[in-house]
Short mmCIF file of C-alpha atoms in Angstrom, two decimals:
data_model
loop_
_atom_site.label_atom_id
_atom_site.label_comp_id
_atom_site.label_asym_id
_atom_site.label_seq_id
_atom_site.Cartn_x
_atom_site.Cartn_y
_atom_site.Cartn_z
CA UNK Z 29 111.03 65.28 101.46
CA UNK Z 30 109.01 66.66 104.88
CA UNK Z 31 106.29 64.28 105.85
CA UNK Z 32 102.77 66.33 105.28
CA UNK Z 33 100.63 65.83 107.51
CA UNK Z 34 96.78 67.87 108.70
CA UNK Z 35 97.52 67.28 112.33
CA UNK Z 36 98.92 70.85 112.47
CA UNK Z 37 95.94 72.24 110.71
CA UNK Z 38 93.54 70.44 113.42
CA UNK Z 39 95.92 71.73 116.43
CA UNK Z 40 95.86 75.09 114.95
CA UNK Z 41 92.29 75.64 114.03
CA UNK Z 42 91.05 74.10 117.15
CA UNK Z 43 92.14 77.71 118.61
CA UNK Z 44 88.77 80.55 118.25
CA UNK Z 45 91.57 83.14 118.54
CA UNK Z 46 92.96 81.81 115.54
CA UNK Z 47 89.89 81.84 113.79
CA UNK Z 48 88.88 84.99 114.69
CA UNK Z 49 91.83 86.82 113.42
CA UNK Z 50 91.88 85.30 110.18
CA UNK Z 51 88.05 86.24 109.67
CA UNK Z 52 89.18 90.13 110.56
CA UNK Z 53 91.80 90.04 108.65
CA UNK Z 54 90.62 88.77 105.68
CA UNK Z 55 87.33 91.40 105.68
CA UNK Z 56 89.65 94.32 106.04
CA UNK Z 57 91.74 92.90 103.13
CA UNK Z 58 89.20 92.70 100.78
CA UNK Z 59 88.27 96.21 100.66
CA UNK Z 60 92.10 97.19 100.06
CA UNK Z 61 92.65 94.17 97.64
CA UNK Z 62 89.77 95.50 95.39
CA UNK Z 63 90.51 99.58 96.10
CA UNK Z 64 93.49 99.16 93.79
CA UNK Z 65 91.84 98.07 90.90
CA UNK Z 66 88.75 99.96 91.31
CA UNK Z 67 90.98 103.22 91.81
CA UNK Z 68 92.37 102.71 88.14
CA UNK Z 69 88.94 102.08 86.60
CA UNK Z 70 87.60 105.28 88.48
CA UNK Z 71 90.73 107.42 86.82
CA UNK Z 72 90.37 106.57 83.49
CA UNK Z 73 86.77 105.95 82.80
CA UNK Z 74 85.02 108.16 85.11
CA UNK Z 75 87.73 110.40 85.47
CA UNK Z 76 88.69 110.26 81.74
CA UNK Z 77 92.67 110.29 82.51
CA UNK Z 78 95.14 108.29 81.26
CA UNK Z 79 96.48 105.02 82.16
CA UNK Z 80 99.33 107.09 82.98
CA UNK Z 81 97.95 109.13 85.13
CA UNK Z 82 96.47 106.09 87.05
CA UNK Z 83 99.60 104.55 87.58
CA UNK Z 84 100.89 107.88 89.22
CA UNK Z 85 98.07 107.89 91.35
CA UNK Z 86 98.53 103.79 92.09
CA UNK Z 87 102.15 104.77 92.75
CA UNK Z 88 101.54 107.57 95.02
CA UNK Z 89 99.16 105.53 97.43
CA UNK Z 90 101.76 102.27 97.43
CA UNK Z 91 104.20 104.31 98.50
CA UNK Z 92 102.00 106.16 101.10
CA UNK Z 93 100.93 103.01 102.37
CA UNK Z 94 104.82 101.53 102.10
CA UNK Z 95 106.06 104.61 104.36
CA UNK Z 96 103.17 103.91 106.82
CA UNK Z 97 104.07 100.45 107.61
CA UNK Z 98 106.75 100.73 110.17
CA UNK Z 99 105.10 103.96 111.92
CA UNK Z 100 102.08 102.53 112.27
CA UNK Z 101 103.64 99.09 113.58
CA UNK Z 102 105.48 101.05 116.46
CA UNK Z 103 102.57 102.65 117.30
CA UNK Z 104 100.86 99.26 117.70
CA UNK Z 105 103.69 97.85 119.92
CA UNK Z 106 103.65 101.37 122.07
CA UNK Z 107 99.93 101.77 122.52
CA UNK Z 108 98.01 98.95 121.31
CA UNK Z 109 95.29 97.98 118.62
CA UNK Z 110 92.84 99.91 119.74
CA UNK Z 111 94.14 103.27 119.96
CA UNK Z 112 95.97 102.85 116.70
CA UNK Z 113 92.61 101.68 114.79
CA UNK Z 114 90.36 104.26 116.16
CA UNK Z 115 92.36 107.17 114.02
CA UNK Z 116 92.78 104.65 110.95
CA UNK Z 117 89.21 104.61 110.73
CA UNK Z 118 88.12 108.29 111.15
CA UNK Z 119 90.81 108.94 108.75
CA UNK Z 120 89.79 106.45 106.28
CA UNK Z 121 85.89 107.89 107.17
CA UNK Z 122 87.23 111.49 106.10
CA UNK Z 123 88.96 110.87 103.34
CA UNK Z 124 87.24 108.33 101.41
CA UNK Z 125 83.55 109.96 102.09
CA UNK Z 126 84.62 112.58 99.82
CA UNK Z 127 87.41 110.91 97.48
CA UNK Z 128 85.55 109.28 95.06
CA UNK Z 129 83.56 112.73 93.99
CA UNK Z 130 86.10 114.94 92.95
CA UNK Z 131 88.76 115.70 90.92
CA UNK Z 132 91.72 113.62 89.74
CA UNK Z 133 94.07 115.97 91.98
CA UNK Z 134 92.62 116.28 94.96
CA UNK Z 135 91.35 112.47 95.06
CA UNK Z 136 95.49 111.77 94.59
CA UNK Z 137 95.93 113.40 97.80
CA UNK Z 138 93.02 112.42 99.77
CA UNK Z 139 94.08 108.97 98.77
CA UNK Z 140 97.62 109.62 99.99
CA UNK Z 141 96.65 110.72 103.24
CA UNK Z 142 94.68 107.82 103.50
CA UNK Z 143 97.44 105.64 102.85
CA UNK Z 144 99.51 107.10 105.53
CA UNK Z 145 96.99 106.26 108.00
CA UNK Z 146 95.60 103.09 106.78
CA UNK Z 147 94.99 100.75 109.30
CA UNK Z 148 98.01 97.98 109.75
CA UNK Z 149 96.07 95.45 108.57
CA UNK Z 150 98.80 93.02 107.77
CA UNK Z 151 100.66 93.96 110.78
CA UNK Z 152 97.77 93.47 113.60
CA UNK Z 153 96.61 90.02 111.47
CA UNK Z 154 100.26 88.68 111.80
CA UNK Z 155 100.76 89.29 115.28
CA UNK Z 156 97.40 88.13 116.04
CA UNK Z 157 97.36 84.82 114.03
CA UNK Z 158 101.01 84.34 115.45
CA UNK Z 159 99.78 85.07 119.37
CA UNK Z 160 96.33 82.71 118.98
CA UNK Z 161 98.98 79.63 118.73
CA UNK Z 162 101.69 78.02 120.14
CA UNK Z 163 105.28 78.28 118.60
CA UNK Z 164 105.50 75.13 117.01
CA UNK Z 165 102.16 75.84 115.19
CA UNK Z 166 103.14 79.33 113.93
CA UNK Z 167 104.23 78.28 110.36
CA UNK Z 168 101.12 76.56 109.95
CA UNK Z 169 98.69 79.68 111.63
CA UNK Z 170 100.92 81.95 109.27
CA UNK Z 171 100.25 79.49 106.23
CA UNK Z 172 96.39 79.47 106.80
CA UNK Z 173 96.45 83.37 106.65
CA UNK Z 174 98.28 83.35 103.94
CA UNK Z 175 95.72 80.74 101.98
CA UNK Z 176 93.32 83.95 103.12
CA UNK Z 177 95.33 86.81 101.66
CA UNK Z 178 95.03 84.42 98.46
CA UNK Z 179 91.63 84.17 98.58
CA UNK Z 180 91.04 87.71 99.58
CA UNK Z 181 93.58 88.78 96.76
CA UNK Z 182 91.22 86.72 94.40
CA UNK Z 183 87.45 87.27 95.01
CA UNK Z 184 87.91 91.06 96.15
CA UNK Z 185 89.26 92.50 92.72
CA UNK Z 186 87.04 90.45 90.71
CA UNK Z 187 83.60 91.54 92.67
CA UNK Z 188 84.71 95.30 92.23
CA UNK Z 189 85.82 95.05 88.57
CA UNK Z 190 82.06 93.45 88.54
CA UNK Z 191 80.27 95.99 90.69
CA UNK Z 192 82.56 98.95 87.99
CA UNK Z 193 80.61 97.35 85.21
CA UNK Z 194 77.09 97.93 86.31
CA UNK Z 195 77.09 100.94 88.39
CA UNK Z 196 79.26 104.22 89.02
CA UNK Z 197 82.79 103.84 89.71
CA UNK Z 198 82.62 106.90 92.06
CA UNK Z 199 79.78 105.18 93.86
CA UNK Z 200 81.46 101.25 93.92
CA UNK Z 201 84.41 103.09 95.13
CA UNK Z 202 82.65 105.06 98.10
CA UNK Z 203 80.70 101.46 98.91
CA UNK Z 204 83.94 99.37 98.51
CA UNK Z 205 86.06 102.08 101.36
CA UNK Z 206 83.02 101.98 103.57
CA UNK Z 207 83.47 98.38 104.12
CA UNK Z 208 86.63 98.46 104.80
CA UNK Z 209 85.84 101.47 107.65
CA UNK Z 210 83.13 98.52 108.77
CA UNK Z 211 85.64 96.24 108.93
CA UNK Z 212 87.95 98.18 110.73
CA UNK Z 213 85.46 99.29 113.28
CA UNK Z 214 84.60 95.52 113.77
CA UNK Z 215 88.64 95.18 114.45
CA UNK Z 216 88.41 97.99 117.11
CA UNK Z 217 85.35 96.11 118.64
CA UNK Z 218 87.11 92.52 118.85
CA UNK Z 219 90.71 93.60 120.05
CA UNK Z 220 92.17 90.23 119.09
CA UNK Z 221 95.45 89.90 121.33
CA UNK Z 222 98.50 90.85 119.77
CA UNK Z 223 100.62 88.90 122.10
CA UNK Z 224 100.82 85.51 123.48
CA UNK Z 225 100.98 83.54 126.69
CA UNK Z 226 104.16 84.74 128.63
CA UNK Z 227 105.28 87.37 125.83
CA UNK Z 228 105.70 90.62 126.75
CA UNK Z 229 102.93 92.74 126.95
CA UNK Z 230 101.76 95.58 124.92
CA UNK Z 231 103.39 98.87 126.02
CA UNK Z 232 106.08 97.25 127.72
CA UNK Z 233 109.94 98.15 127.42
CA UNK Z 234 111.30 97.87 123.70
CA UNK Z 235 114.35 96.19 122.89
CA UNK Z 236 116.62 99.03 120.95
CA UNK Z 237 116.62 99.45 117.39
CA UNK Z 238 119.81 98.45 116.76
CA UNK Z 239 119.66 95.24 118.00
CA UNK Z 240 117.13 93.59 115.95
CA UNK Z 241 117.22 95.77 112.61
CA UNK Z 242 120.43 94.16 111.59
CA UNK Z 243 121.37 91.85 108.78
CA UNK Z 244 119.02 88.99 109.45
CA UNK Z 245 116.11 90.51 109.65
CA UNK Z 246 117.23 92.76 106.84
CA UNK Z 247 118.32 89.62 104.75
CA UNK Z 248 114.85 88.30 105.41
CA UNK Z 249 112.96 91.18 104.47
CA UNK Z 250 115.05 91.44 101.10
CA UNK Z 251 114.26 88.21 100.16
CA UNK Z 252 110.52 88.85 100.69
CA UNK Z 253 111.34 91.88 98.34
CA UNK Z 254 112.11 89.85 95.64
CA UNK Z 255 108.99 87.61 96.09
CA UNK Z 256 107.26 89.94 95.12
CA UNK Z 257 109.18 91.66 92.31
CA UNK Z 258 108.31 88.02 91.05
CA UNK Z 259 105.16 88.17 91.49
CA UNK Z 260 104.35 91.38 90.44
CA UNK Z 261 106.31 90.81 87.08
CA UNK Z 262 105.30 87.65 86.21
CA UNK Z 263 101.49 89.13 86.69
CA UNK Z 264 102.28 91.71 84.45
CA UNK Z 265 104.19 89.28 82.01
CA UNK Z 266 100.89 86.72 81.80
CA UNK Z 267 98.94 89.73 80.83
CA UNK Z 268 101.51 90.53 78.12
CA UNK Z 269 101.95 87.22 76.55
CA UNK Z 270 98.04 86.35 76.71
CA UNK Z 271 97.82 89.09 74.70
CA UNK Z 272 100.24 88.65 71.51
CA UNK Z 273 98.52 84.87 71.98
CA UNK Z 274 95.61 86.63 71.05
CA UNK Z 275 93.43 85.03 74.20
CA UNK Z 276 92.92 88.31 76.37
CA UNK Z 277 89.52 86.87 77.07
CA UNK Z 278 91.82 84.38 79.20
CA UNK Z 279 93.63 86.35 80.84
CA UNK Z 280 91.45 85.93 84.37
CA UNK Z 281 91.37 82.33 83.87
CA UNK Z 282 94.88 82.10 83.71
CA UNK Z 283 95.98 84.45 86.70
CA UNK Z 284 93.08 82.41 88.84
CA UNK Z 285 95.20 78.91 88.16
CA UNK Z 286 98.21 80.87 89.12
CA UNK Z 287 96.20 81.53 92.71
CA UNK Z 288 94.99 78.40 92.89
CA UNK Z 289 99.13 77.10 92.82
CA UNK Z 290 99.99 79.21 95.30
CA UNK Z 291 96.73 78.52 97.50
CA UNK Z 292 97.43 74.64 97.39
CA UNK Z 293 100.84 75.37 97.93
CA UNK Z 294 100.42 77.39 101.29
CA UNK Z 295 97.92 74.49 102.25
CA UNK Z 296 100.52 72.08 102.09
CA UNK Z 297 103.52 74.01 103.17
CA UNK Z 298 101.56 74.87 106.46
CA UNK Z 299 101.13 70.62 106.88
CA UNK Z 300 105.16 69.79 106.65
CA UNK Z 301 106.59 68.96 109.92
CA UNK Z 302 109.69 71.04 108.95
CA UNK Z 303 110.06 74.47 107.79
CA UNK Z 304 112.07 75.37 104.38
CA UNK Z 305 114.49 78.45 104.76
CA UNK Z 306 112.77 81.46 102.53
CA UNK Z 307 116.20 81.81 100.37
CA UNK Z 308 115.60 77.97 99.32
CA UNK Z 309 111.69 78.61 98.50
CA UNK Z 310 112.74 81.88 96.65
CA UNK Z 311 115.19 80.39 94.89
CA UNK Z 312 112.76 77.32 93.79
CA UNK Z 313 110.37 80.37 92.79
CA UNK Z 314 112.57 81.90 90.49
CA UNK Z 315 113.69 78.19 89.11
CA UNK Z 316 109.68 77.63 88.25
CA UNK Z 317 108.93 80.79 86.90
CA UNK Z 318 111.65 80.69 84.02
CA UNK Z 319 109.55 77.86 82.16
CA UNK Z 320 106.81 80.74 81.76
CA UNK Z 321 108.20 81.76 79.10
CA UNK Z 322 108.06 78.93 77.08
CA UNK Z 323 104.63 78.75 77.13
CA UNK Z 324 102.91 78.86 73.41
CA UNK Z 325 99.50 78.40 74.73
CA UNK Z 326 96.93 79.33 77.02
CA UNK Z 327 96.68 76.21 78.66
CA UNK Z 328 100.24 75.53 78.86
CA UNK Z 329 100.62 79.21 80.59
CA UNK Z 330 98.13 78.26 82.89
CA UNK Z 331 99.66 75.05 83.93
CA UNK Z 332 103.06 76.46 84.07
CA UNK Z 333 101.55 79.41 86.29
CA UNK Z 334 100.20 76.48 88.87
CA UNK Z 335 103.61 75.14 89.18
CA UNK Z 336 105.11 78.26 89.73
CA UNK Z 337 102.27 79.33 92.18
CA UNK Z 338 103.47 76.23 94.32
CA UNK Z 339 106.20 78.50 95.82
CA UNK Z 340 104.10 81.44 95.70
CA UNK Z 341 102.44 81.68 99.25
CA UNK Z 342 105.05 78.93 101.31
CA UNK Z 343 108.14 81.66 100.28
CA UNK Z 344 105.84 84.81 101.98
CA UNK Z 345 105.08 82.29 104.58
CA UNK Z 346 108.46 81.58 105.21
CA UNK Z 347 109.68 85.23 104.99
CA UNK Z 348 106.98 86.09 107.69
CA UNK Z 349 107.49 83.56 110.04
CA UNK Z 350 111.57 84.00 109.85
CA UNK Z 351 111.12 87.46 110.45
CA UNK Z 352 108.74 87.00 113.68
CA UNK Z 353 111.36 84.75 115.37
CA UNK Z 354 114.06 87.31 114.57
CA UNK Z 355 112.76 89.79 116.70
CA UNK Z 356 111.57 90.48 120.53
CA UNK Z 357 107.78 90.14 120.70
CA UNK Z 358 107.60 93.57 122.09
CA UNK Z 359 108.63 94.85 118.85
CA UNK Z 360 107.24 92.31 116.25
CA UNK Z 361 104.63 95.17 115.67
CA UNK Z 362 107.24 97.76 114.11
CA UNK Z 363 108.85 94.54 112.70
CA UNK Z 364 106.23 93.36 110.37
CA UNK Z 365 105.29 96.82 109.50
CA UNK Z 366 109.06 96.68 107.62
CA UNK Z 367 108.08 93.17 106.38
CA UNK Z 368 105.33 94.60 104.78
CA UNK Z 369 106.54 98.00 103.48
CA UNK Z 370 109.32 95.48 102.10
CA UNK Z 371 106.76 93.45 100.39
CA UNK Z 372 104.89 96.33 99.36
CA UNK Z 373 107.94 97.87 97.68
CA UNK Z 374 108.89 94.98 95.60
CA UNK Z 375 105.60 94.67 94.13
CA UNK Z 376 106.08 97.96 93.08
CA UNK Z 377 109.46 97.51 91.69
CA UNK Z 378 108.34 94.44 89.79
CA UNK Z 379 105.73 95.59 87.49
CA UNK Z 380 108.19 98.23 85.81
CA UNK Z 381 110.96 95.83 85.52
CA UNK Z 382 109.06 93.41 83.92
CA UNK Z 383 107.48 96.17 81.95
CA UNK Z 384 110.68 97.37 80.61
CA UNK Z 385 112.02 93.88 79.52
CA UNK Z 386 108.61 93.48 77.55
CA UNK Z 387 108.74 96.47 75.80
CA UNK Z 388 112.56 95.69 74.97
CA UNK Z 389 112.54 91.80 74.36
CA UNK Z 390 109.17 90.74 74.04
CA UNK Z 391 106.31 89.41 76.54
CA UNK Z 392 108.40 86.65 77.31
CA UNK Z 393 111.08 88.58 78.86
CA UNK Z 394 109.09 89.87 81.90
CA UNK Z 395 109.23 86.21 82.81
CA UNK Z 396 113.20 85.68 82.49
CA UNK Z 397 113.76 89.51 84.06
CA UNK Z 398 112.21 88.98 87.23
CA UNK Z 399 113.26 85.80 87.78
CA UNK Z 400 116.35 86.62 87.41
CA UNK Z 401 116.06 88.90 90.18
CA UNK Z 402 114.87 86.00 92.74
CA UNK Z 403 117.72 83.85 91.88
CA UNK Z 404 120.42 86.25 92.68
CA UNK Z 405 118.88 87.43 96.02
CA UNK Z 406 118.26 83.75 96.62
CA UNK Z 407 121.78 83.21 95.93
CA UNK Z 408 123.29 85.94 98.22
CA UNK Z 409 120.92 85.03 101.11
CA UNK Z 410 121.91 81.45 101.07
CA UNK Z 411 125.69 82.66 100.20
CA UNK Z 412 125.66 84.58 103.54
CA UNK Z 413 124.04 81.85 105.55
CA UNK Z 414 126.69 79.99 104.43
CA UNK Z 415 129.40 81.99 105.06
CA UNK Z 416 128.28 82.83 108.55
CA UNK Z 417 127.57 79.38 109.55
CA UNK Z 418 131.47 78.52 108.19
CA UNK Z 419 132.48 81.11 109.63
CA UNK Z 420 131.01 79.80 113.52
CA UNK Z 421 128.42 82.54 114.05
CA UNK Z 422 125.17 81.47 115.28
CA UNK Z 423 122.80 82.96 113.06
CA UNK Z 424 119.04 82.70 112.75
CA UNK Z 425 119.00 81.72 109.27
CA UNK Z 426 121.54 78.80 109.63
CA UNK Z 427 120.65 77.24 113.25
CA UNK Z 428 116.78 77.95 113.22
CA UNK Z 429 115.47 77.32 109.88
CA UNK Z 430 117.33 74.76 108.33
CA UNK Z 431 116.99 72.12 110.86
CA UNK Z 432 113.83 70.21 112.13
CA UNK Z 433 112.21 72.11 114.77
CA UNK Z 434 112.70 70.84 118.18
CA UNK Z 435 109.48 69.81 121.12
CA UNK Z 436 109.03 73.67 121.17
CA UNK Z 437 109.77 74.43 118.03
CA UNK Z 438 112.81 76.86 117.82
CA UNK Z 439 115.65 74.80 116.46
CA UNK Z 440 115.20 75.01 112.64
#
């Protein structure tokens, strides 16, 4: 097994940079972490819709915010952070000073237009996390904003769903988008670097298309796909089977041990001396997310859920820092902007599936469905790293992430 070890952490947080960009990016997370859930509340209490009809509106600004990605991205690697903020915000200003007091139909679009101009959070954090350190401490910079997203992902919905209960939802909604216009404003103000010492600079001359957006990175951003189809469905499925266990009143206890899993696990993944290929992780995800539906209890959900959180953050890690070696700096921008439409489209692909297999097998079965679904694309990823690697070709997958990393930390 890797040796674990904090030296990494200590190398890595010793750098302000670093610290800086995982303070940014975790206060313009929150607000969109917390938007999601607030935006259902809003629809059917305030709004008096359907849960329906808050799903379509849930689906419309995923997939807004999906499609933006990659734009957005290439904008960042063409003209920089601060030039691609500066609309984000005025956008966000626009649309979300007005959203929260009108109609369902007109607050689906303002929140679609929104989404298409949402600032890149995930995009500018990456790069900046990734420039504040050197190579061989990327996994571990990438790990620590992971641990963040966690966090974020935790505290953010949990406040708002709070705040919903003792004030408007209009007005929590308004308050909750004009922090996140605060925080991107304090973005625009710090202009963390999205480059590092002896990259190429922003605005420089691209590498073409076609040669990075080819099976690797493609291969890599599938397999962060079907993290979170995983995750998504087994979120879903925990709500399900909390339910016929009669223990809804649980339900947040059990999700938070499921956190806590994948927080430790990111902690220590980020402290190995090595780094695990993402298909292997994946695959070890799917393998610990099967027992979930075995569980009878509460408290044997829960500690299942911890186990399986274990894999949750180190396989997005891995996916994310894979990706980032894949490609040219000059384009890592429009590159993580696919990493995260990719992400964003299997969580969106995951609650249905697992939805479906409830309603046709039982709570249980959102468990086994999406799991299923991370061991086959675990399967083909490693399949094809195989085959490549028999077959001679020096591939990414097979020479740089399955090996220990080298003095400057390349050969994986």
């Amino acid at each position: 097994m890797p040796a674990v070890s904090l030296a990494p952490y200590r190398r890595a947080l010793a750098s302000r940079p670093l610290r800086s960009a995982l303070v940014l990016g975790a206060l313009v997370r929150g607000p969109v972490f917390a938007s999601g859930v607030l935006l259902t509340i809003h629809t059917v209490s305030t709004l008096g819709r359907s849960y329906t009809a808050a799903g379509a509106l849930a689906a419309a600004a995923t997939v807004a915010i999906a499609v933006s990605g990659p734009w957005r991205g290439r904008l960042l690697d063409r003209f920089g952070l601060r030039r691609v903020v500066l609309p984000s915000v005025l956008v966000a200003l626009a649309c979300w000073s007005v959203a929260p007091f009108v109609g369902y139909w007109l607050l689906l679009v303002l929140a679609v237009v929104a989404g298409l101009f949402v600032i890149p959070t995930f995009s500018i954090t990456r790069q900046a996390v990734i420039a504040a350190v050197p190579e061989n401490d990327r996994r571990t910079a990438i790990s620590l904003d992971s641990v963040a997203v966690e966090i974020a992902f935790i505290v953010a919905p949990a406040l708002a769903v709070w705040a919903a209960t003792q004030w408007s939802t209009a007005w929590v909604l308004f308050a909750t988008q004009m922090l996140g216009v605060a925080a991107g404003l304090l973005m625009w103000v710090v202009d963390p670097p999205l480059r590092g010492e002896g990259e190429a600079r922003v605005g420089s001359a691209r590498a073409p298309r076609r040669s990075w957006f080819r099976l690797p990175f493609l291969a890599v951003c599938l397999a962060a796909t079907a993290t979170t189809v995983v995750l998504a469905g087994s979120d879903i499925a925990i709500v399900a089977v909390m339910r016929e266990l009669g223990s809804t009143a649980q339900i947040g206890l059990v999700l938070a041990v499921w956190g806590l899993g994948s927080l430790v696990g990111g902690l220590l993944y980020g402290a190995l001396h090595r780094s695990i290929s993402a298909f292997w992780l994946l695959g070890g995800l799917a393998v610990a997310t099967f027992p979930m539906a075995l569980a009878t209890s509460p408290w044997g959900l829960a500690g299942l859920g911890f186990v399986a959180g274990l894999l949750c953050a180190p396989t997005i890690t891995a996916t994310v820092d894979q990706a980032s070696r894949i490609v040219p700096a000059e384009v890592r921008g429009e590159a993580m902007g696919w990493h995260g439409s990719f992400l964003t489209t299997g969580g969106a692909l995951g609650a249905p599936l697992a939805g479906l297999a409830i309603d046709g097998r039982g709570p249980s079965a959102g468990f086994v469905a999406v799991a299923l679904v991370g061991l086959a694309v675990a399967g083909l990823g490693l399949t094809a790293v195989h085959a490549r690697r028999y077959a001679g070709g020096v591939t990414v997958d097979a020479r740089r992430f399955t090996r220990p990393s080298g003095p400057d930390g390349r050969a994986r």
